[in-house]
XYZ file of C-alpha atoms in Angstrom:
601
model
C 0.000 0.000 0.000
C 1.272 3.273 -0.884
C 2.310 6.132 1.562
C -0.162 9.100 1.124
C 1.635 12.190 0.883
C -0.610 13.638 3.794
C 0.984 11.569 6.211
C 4.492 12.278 5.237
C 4.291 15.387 7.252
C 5.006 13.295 10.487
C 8.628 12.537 9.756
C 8.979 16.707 10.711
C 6.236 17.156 12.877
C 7.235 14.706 15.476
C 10.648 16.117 16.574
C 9.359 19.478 16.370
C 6.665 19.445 18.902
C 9.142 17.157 21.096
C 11.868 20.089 20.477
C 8.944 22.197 21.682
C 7.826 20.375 24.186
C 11.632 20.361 25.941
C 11.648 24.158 25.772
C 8.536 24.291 27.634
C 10.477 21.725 30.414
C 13.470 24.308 30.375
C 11.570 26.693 30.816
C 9.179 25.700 33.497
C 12.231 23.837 35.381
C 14.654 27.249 35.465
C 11.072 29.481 35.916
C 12.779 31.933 38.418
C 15.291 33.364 35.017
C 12.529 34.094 33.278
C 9.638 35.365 35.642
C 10.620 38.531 35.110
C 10.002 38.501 31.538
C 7.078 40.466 30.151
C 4.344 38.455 28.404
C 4.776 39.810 24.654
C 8.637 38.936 25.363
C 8.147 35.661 26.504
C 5.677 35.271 23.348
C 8.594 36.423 21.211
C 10.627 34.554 22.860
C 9.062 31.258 21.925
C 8.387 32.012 18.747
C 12.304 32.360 17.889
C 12.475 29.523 19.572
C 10.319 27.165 17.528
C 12.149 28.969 14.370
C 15.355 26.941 16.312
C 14.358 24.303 16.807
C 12.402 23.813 13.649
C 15.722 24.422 11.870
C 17.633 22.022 13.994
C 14.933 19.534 12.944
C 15.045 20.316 9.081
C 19.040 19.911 9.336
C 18.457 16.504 11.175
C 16.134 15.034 9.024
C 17.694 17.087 5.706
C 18.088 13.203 4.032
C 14.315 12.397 4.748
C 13.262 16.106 3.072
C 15.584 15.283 0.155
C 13.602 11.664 -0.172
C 10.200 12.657 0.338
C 9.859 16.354 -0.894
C 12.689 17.199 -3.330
C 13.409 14.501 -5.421
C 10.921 13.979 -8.165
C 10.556 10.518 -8.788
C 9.300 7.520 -7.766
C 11.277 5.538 -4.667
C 10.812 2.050 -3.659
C 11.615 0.681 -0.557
C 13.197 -2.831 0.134
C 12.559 -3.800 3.871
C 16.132 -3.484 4.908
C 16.008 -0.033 3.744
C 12.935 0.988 5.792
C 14.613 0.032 8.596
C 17.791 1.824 7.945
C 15.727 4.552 7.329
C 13.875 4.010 10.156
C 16.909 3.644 12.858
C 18.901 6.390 11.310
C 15.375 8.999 12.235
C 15.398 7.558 15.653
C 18.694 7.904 16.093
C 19.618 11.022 15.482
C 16.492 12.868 16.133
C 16.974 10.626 19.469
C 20.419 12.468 19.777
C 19.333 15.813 18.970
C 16.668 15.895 21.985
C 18.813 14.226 24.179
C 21.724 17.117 23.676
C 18.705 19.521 23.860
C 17.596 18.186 27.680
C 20.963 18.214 29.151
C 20.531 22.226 29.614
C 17.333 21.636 30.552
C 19.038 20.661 34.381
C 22.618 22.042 33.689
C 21.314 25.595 32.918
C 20.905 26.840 36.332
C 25.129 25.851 36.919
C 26.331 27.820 34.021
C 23.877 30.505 32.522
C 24.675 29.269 29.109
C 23.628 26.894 26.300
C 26.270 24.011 26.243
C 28.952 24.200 23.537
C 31.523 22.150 22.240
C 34.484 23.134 25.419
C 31.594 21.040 27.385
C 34.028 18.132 26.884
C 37.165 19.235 27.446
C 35.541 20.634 30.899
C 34.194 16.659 31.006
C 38.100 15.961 30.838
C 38.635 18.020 34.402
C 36.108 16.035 36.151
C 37.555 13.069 38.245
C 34.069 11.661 39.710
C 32.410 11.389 36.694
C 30.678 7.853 37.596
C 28.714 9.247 41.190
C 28.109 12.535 39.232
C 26.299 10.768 36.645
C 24.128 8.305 39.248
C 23.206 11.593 41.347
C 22.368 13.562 37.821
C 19.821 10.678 36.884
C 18.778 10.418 40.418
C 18.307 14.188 40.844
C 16.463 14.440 37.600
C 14.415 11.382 36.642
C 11.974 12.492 35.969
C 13.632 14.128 32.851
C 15.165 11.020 31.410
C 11.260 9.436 31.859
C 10.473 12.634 29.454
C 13.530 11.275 27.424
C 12.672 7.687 27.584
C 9.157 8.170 26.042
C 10.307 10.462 23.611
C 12.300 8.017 22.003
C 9.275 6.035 22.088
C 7.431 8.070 20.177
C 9.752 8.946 17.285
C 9.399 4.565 17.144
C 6.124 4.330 17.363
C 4.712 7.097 15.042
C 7.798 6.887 12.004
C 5.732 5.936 8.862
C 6.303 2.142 7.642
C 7.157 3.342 4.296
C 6.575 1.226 1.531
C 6.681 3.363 -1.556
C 6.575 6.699 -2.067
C 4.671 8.698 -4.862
C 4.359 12.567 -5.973
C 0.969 13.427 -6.290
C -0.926 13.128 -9.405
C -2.506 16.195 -8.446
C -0.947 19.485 -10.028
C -2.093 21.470 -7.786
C -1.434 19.300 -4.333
C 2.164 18.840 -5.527
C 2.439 22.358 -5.779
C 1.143 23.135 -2.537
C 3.540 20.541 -1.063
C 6.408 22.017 -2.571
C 5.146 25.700 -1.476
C 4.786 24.526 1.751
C 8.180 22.386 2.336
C 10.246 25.352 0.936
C 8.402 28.258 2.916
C 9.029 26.327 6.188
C 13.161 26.100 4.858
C 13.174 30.066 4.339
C 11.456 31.001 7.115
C 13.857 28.967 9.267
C 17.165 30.153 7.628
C 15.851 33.923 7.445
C 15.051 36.459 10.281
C 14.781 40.524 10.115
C 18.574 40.768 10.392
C 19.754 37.529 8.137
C 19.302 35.311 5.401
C 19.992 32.434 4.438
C 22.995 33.124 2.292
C 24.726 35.006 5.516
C 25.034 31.438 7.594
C 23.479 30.853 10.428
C 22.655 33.303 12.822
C 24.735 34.359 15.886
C 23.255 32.846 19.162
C 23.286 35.694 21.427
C 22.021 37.713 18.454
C 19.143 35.900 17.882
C 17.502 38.076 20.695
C 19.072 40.983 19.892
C 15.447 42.851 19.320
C 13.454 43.567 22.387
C 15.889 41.857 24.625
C 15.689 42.375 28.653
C 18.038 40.032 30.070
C 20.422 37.485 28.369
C 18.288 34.370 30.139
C 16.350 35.637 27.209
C 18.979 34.055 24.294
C 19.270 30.432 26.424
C 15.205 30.418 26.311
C 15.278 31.069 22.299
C 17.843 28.840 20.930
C 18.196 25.005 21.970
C 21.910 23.427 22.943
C 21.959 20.904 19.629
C 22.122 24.766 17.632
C 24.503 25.890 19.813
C 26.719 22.858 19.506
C 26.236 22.953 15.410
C 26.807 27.229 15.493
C 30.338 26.215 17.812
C 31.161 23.296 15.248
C 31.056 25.806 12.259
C 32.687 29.353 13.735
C 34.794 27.583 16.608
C 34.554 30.067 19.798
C 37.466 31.745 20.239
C 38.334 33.550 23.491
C 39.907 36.901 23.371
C 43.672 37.729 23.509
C 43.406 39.318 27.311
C 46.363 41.816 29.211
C 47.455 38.658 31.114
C 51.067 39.188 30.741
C 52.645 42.299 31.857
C 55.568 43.394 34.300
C 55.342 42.000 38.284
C 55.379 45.265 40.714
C 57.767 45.374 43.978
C 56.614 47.060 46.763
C 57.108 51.288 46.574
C 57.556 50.717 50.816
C 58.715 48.587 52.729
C 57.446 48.254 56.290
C 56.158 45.603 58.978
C 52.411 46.414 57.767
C 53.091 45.093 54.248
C 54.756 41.560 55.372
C 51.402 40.480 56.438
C 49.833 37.188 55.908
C 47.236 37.015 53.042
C 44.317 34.172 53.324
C 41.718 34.248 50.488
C 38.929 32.312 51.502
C 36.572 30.848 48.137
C 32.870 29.500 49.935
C 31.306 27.137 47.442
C 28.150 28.053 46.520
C 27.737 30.678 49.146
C 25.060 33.168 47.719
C 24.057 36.415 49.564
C 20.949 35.485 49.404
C 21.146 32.362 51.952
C 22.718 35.035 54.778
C 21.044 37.128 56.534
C 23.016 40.172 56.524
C 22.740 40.592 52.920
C 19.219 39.393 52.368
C 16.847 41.755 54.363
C 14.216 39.965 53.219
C 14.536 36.327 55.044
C 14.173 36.014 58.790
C 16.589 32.736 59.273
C 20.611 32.977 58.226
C 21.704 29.626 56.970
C 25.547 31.213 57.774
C 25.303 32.685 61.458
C 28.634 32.584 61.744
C 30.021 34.623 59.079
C 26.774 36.651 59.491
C 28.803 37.582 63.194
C 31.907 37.784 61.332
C 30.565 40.374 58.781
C 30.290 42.872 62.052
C 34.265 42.693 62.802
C 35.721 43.738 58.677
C 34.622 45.189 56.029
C 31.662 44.156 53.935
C 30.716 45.060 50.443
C 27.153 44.421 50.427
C 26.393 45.129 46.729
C 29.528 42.700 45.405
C 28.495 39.992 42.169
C 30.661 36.986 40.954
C 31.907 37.667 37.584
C 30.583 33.650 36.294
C 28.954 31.156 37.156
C 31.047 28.269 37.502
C 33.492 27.465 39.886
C 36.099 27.553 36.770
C 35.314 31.297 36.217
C 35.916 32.488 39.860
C 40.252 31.759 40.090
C 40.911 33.747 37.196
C 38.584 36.480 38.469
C 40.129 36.326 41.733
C 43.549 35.650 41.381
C 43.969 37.208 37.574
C 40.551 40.063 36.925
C 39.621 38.060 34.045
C 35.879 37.983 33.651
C 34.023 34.691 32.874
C 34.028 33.697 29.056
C 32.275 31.934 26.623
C 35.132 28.927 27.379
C 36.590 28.793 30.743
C 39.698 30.533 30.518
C 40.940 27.705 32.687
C 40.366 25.360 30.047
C 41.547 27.640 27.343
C 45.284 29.056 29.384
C 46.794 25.657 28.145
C 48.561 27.344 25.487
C 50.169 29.470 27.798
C 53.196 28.530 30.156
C 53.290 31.556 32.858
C 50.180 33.444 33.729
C 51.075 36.831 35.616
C 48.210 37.180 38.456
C 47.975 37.687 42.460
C 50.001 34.932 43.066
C 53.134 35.419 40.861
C 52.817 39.229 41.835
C 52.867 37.733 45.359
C 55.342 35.639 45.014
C 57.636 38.578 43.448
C 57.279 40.618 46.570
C 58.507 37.564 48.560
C 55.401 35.656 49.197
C 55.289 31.887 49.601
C 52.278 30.887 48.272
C 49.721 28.000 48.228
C 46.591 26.800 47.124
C 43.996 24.385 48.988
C 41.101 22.700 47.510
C 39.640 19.466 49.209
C 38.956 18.014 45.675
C 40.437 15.257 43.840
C 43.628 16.173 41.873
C 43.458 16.941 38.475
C 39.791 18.494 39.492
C 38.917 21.213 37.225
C 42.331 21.448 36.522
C 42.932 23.876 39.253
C 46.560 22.019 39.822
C 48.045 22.779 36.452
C 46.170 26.548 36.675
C 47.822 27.028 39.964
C 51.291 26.039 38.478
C 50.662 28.222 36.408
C 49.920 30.973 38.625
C 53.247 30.604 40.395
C 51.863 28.827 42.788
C 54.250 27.014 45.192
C 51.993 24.196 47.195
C 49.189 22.505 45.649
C 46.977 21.025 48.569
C 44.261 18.360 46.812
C 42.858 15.197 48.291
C 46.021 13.135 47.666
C 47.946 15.974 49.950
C 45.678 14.842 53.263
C 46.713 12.556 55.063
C 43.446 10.603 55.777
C 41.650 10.754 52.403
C 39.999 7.886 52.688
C 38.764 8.397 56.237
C 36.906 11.758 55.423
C 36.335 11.545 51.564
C 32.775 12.675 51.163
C 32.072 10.225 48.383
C 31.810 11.850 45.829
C 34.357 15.641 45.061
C 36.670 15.279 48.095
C 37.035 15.783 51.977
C 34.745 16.943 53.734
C 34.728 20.723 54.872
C 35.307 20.113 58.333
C 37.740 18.145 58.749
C 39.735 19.743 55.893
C 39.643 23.258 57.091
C 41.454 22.276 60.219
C 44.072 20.318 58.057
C 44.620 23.850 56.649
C 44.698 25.637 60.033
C 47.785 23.939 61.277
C 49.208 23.400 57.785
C 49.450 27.102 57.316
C 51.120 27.692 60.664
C 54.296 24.928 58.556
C 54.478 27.866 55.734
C 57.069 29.900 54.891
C 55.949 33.836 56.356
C 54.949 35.942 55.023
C 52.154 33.756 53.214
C 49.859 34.060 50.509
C 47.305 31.602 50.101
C 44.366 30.502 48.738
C 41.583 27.951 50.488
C 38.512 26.953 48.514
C 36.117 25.015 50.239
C 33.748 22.059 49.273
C 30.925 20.875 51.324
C 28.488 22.674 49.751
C 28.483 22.058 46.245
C 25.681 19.723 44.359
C 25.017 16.567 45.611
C 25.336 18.680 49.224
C 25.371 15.788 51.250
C 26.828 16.197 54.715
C 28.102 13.701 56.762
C 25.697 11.672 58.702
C 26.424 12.699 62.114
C 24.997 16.235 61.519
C 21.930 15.456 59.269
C 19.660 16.221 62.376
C 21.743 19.002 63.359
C 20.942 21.208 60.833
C 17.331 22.221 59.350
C 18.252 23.436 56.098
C 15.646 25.601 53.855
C 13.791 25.283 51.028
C 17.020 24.472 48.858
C 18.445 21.056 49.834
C 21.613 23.201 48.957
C 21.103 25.519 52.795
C 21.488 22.361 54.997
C 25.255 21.731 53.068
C 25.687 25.602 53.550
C 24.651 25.182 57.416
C 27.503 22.591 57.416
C 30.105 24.487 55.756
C 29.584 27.739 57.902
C 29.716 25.423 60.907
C 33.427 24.103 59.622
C 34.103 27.901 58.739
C 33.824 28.743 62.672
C 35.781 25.875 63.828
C 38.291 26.708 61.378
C 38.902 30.148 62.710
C 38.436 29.094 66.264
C 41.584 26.545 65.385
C 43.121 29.920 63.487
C 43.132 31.968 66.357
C 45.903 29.662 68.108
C 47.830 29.990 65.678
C 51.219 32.172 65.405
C 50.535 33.350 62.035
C 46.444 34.466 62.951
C 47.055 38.138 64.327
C 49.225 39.243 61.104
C 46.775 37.512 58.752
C 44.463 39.981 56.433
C 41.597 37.549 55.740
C 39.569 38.013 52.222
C 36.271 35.805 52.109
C 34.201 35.511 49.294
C 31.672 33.347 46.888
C 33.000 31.802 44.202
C 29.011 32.286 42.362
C 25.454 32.314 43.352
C 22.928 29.693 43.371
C 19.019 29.260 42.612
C 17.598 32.887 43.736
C 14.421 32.267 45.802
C 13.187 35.658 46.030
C 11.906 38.062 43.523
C 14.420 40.276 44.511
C 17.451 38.131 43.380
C 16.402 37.036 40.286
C 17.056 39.987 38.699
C 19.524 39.573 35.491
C 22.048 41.729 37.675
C 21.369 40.222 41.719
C 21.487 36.568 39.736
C 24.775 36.960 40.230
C 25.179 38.364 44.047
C 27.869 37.100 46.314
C 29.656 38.706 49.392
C 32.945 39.904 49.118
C 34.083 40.546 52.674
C 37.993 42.009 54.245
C 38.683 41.324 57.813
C 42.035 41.549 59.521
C 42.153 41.122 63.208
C 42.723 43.572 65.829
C 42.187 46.286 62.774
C 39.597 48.950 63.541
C 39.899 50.897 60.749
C 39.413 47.801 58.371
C 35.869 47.575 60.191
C 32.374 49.240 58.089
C 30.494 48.130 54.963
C 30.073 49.689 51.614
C 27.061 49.855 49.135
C 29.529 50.473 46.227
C 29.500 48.509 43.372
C 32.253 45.615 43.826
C 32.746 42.128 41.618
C 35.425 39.387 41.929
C 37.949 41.258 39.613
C 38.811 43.803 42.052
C 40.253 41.387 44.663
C 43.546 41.474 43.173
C 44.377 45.121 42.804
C 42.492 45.612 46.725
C 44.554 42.824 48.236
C 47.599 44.636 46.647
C 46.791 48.056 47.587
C 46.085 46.693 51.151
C 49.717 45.951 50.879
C 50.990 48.825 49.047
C 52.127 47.157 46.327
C 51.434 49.070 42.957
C 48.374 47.973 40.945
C 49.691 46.310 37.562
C 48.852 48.051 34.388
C 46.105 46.538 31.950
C 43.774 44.652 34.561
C 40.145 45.156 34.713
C 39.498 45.039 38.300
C 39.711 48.048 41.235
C 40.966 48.947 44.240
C 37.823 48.838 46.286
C 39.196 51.003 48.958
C 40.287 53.614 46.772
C 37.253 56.247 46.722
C 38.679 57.479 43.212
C 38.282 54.039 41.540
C 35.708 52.866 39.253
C 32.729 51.127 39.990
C 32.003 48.235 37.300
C 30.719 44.798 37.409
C 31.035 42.638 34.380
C 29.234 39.167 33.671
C 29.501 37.295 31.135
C 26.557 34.712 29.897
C 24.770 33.473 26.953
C 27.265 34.899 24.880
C 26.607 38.370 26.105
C 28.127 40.863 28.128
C 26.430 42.462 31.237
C 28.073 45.649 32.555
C 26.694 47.273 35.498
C 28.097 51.110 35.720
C 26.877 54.299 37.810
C 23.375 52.357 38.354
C 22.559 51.537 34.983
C 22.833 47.763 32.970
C 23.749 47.715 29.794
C 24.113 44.379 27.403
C 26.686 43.971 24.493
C 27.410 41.192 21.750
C 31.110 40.596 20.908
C 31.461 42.497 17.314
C 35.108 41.030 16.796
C 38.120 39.922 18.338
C 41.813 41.214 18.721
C 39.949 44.324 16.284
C 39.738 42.016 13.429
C 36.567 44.670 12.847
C 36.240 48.052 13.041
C 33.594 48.666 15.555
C 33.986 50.716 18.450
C 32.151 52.036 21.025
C 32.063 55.300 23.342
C 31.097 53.133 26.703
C 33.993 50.950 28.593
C 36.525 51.372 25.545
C 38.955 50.726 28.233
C 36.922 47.154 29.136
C 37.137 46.602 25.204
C 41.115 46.971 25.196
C 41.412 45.390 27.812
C 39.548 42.080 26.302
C 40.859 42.460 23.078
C 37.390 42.986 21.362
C 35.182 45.642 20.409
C 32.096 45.419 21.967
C 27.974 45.477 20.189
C 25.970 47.498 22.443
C 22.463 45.847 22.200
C 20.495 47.559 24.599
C 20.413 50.539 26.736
């Protein structure tokens, strides 16, 4: 019996509505990015969006459309082909939905569609096995979705047997008509055709845009992987390299200990002092801390990842659309905090509880001049307090670094990022009933970690090196904002950044100023009185003259916050391969090594 034309239809029809029908999970499962959204743009939203993902569904099935709509003749089809046929449609279709619900979960850890530097971040992962098992735990009910999706594209794929053109003139025509007005208005938009390429993700939004959530809601990850494949992402050529400074003075004051202190996961919205709004603190101690430094309650992470917050911290480079982690391996020295440390006789040292080789935060800090590299296999009981799944648990590991620090070469500068409270947030059994957590399962994990924060300074304090120490605590990003007010495109990003040195008074207050990740380094320096390097994006906080900027990078577009007002930009080039400039942050433009597309106001 022959295939009616009519029914043909189904071979595009199915993946689209299940390409629609994961948009409408993403959306509904990462709701609190895009509540803010007016109606019409959440209309207009969608509707780019099903242009997307109906493209990503022509390209797919592109050998199907050739078969059933452009070729002119008669086909016959031998069983063995129908079910090549058949398992190639599932297959890849299969494929395309699966790549396509990945950021349906993931989303929420990076603020951008997945890309093809996914898996050379995969490559920095040590605990890949538990990661996966708690993934499909955490989120089965999206692989159910999955699961039955597959199913369909099975149970609905036509059981070809021949295929004919109509007889009909006229219903041929209107086949043809209709195949080839669904190709042009996929490839075309008001800003491209087809014979430009395909377009730019983070332009696709580029009219009516209010936040760049906006560009992860309109295109789908399988676009964003096939856009990567054909213009490769390149980062820019950043000031990373220039001259080390010495100290201008030399004094007792400026031979003081340096301890940065990087709290996973550690929004401002789970503490109290920064979130006005909540009437329990899920970090009481360093709520009581924040009364004896200096706080800067309006401070933002640069990224979201814990990639993107070292090179904010240690070198003021501002997340990217590849982790500059991942992309430094081409380089052999990378001038930051640490190697300008270590030039003004610092020893210096990095801890992180993880496994080694994690994120590849050992080779980074080598790079960094970094003289002690502290991961799991540096503790002496790893197996004893390994958490099961990234490392040692915070607890225990902060006091390993408490007495280890007092073994250093002074004066010290180092670096102690902690681990307890990052996704699966499990803490170890003996406090499950001691804390109460919140409505994230992520506050019970933070509970934990603030707990291990207060024993760690209570160990601190007994130590020789404590009372010449300036301490600098901070987030490396945010998390899931509860609360209207942090889910903002700006406060989607809040973190505290927080100075305390003890027995200093005038190191005591808190600010309202602007302040972001990037100006650690040139504060920490000017603390010390060590000049501020040439070239660097970040500021001295404490300097009333400096700039106030915050700069966030997601969704392939830049956020800059300046003098109260948000503005959005597109990269136009790189390294001024184009002509393009701009009158607003030139100097954040030469400082990239890219001229900037201002796409809102």
């Amino acid at each position: 019996m022959k295939q009616k034309l009519s029914k043909i239809p189904i071979i595009l029809l199915l993946p689209t509505l299940l390409m629609m029908l994961v948009r409408f999970v993403f959306f509904f499962e990462n709701y609190e990015y895009f509540e803010l959204l007016s109606f019409a743009t959440k209309v207009h939203t969608f509707w780019l969006g099903f242009r997307f993902d109906l493209f990503m569904v022509l390209f797919v099935n592109s050998l199907f459309l050739l078969i059933f709509w452009l070729l002119p003749y008669r086909i016959s089809f031998t069983n063995p082909m129908r079910f090549v046929l058949k398992t190639w449609y599932v297959i890849t279709n299969s494929l395309m939905i699966f790549i396509n619900f990945i950021d349906v979960f993931y989303y929420p850890y990076t603020f951008k569609r997945l890309n093809t530097s996914f898996f050379d971040y995969l490559e920095t992962q040590k605990n890949m096995d538990s990661l996966n098992v708690q993934f499909i735990e955490e989120y089965w009910y999206g692989f159910i979705i999955f699961i039955f999706s597959i199913y369909f594209l099975i149970k609905f794929f036509p059981d070809f047997r021949a295929y004919v053109i109509s007889k009909t003139p006229l219903k041929s025509a209107l086949s043809q008509i209709f195949v080839w007005t669904l190709v042009i208005l996929t490839f075309t938009s008001n800003r491209y055709n087809v014979f430009n390429g395909f377009l730019k993700p983070s332009e696709a939004v580029v009219d009516g845009i209010e936040n760049p959530h906006q560009v992860a809601l309109a295109i789908n990850t399988p676009y964003n992987f096939l856009w990567d494949y054909k213009q490769p992402v390149e980062n820019p050529t950043l000031a990373i390299h220039y001259p080390e400074p010495k100290r201008t003075v030399d004094s007792s004051s400026t031979n003081k200990n340096v301890l940065l202190i990087v709290l996973e996961s550690f929004a401002s919205e789970a503490t109290q002092k920064l979130n006005p709004y909540t009437e329990k603190s899920y970090t009481p101690f360093l709520d009581s801390l924040f009364q004896k430094g200096f706080l800067f309650e309006n401070a933002f992470s640069n990224g979201r990842q814990s990639m993107d917050a070292i090179p904010a911290i240690w070198n003021s480079i501002p997340a990217l659309e590849v982790p500059f982690i991942l992309a430094s391996k081409k380089f052999e020295k990378i001038s930051g905090l640490p190697s300008v440390m270590k030039a003004n006789g610092y020893h210096t040292s990095y801890f992180h509880a993880a496994q080694n080789g994690s994120m590849d935060f050992d080779r980074y800090a080598k790079q960094n001049s970094i003289d002690a590299y502290y991961g799991m296999k540096e503790y002496p009981t790893p197996k004893k307090d390994f958490d099961g799944t990234w490392g040692i648990w915070d607890e225990p590991y902060l006091q390993f670094v408490a007495k280890e620090l007092e073994t250093l070469n002074k004066p010290f500068f180092s670096t102690v990022f902690t681990l307890s409270s990052h996704n699966p947030c499990k803490i170890p059994n003996k406090y499950e009933s001691s804390f109460e957590g919140g409505e994230l399962a992520i506050y019970k994990a933070i509970e934990y970690s603030d707990m291990a924060l207060r024993k760690f300074f209570e160990t601190a304090k007994k130590q020789s090196w404590y009372q010449n120490t300036l301490f600098v605590i901070v987030a490396d990003h945010s998390i899931h904002p509860l609360r209207k007010e942090f889910k903002t495109a700006e406060r989607g990003f809040s973190i505290p950044i927080f100075f305390y040195e003890p027995g200093n008074e005038s190191l005591k207050g808190n600010s309202k100023r602007l302040a972001q990740q990037l100006d650690i380094f040139p504060t920490i320096l000017g603390e010390l009185g060590i000049p501020k390097p040439k070239n660097i994006l970040g500021n001295d906080l404490f300097d009333s003259q400096s700039k106030e900027m915050v700069i966030n990078y997601y969704n392939g577009v830049y956020q800059i916050q300046n003098n109260n007002t948000t503005r959005y930009y597109t990269v136009q080039s790189i390294d001024g391969k184009e002509s393009t400039k701009i009158p607003f942050d030139q100097e954040v433009s030469k400082i990239l090594g890219m001229n900037l597309k201002p796409i809102m106001n």
